[in-house]
Amino acid sequence: FFFQAEDGIRDPLWSRGLGDVYKRQAFLLIFMVQVCNIISTIVQVAAGFSPSIEILYTFLNFVLFVSVSGFSFYKAYYGVCKQDDCSILWYRICQLILCILWLVFSIIMAGSFDGWMRIRFLTSKGGSSAYFCVFMVVVESLGYLVSMLFSLYCIIMISSVAEDPIGLSLIHI
C-alpha cells in the first residue's frame, strides 16, 4: 500500500492533503504578481511615465499584500490542522477581501496599480519602453485576476479539506 497525497508525502498521518498545495500556490501566485508590479513600476518611473513616489507605494503594497496573504495562509493551515472553524472563517474573510481588491486593482489605474485602464495611458506615450510597460500591465492585471479566481476556488475547497484534513479521501487502496 502506498498512501500519497498531492504534497508528495506518502504517510497519510503526516500528509497535509490537497488543500495545503492550493493554499501554498495561491500565496506564491500573489508574491509573483507583486514582484511583477515592482518591476513594472520601476520601468514606468525610469521611462518618465509615473512619478517616483509610486516606487514607495509599490513596496508598501508588496508588504501589505504578501503579509495579508501570509496571514490568510496561516489561518487556513492552522484551521485545517486543528479543526478550528474560527481560523477557517478568518481565512475565508481575508481571502474574500483580497479577491475584491484583486478585482479592483486589475481594472483601475491608481497609484502603483497598473489595471487595464493604464494601457490607454501608456499607448499614448509611444516608444519601446511604453510597449514593455503595456506588456507588464497585461501580465500584472491577468495575475490579479488569476489570483482572484484561484482564491475563490480555495475558499470553496477549504470546506472539503477541513472535513478531511489528512487527505484520506485521496487514498487509493
CSV table of C-alpha atoms in Angstrom, one decimal, residues 23 66-78 87 90-96 98:
chain,number,residue,atom,x,y,z
A,23,LYS,CA,-3.1,27.5,-0.4
A,66,VAL,CA,2.2,39.5,1.0
A,67,SER,CA,1.6,39.9,4.7
A,68,VAL,CA,-2.2,39.6,4.4
A,69,SER,CA,-1.8,36.6,2.1
A,70,GLY,CA,0.7,35.0,4.6
A,71,PHE,CA,-1.8,35.6,7.5
A,72,SER,CA,-4.6,34.1,5.4
A,73,PHE,CA,-2.4,31.1,4.6
A,74,TYR,CA,-1.5,30.6,8.2
A,75,LYS,CA,-5.2,30.8,9.3
A,76,ALA,CA,-6.2,28.2,6.7
A,77,TYR,CA,-3.3,25.9,7.7
A,78,TYR,CA,-4.0,26.2,11.4
A,87,SER,CA,-9.5,30.2,11.8
A,90,TRP,CA,-10.8,34.2,9.2
A,91,TYR,CA,-9.2,32.6,6.2
A,92,ARG,CA,-12.4,33.0,4.2
A,93,ILE,CA,-12.9,36.6,5.2
A,94,CYS,CA,-9.3,37.5,4.4
A,95,GLN,CA,-9.4,35.7,1.0
A,96,LEU,CA,-12.8,37.4,0.1
A,98,LEU,CA,-8.2,40.0,-1.1
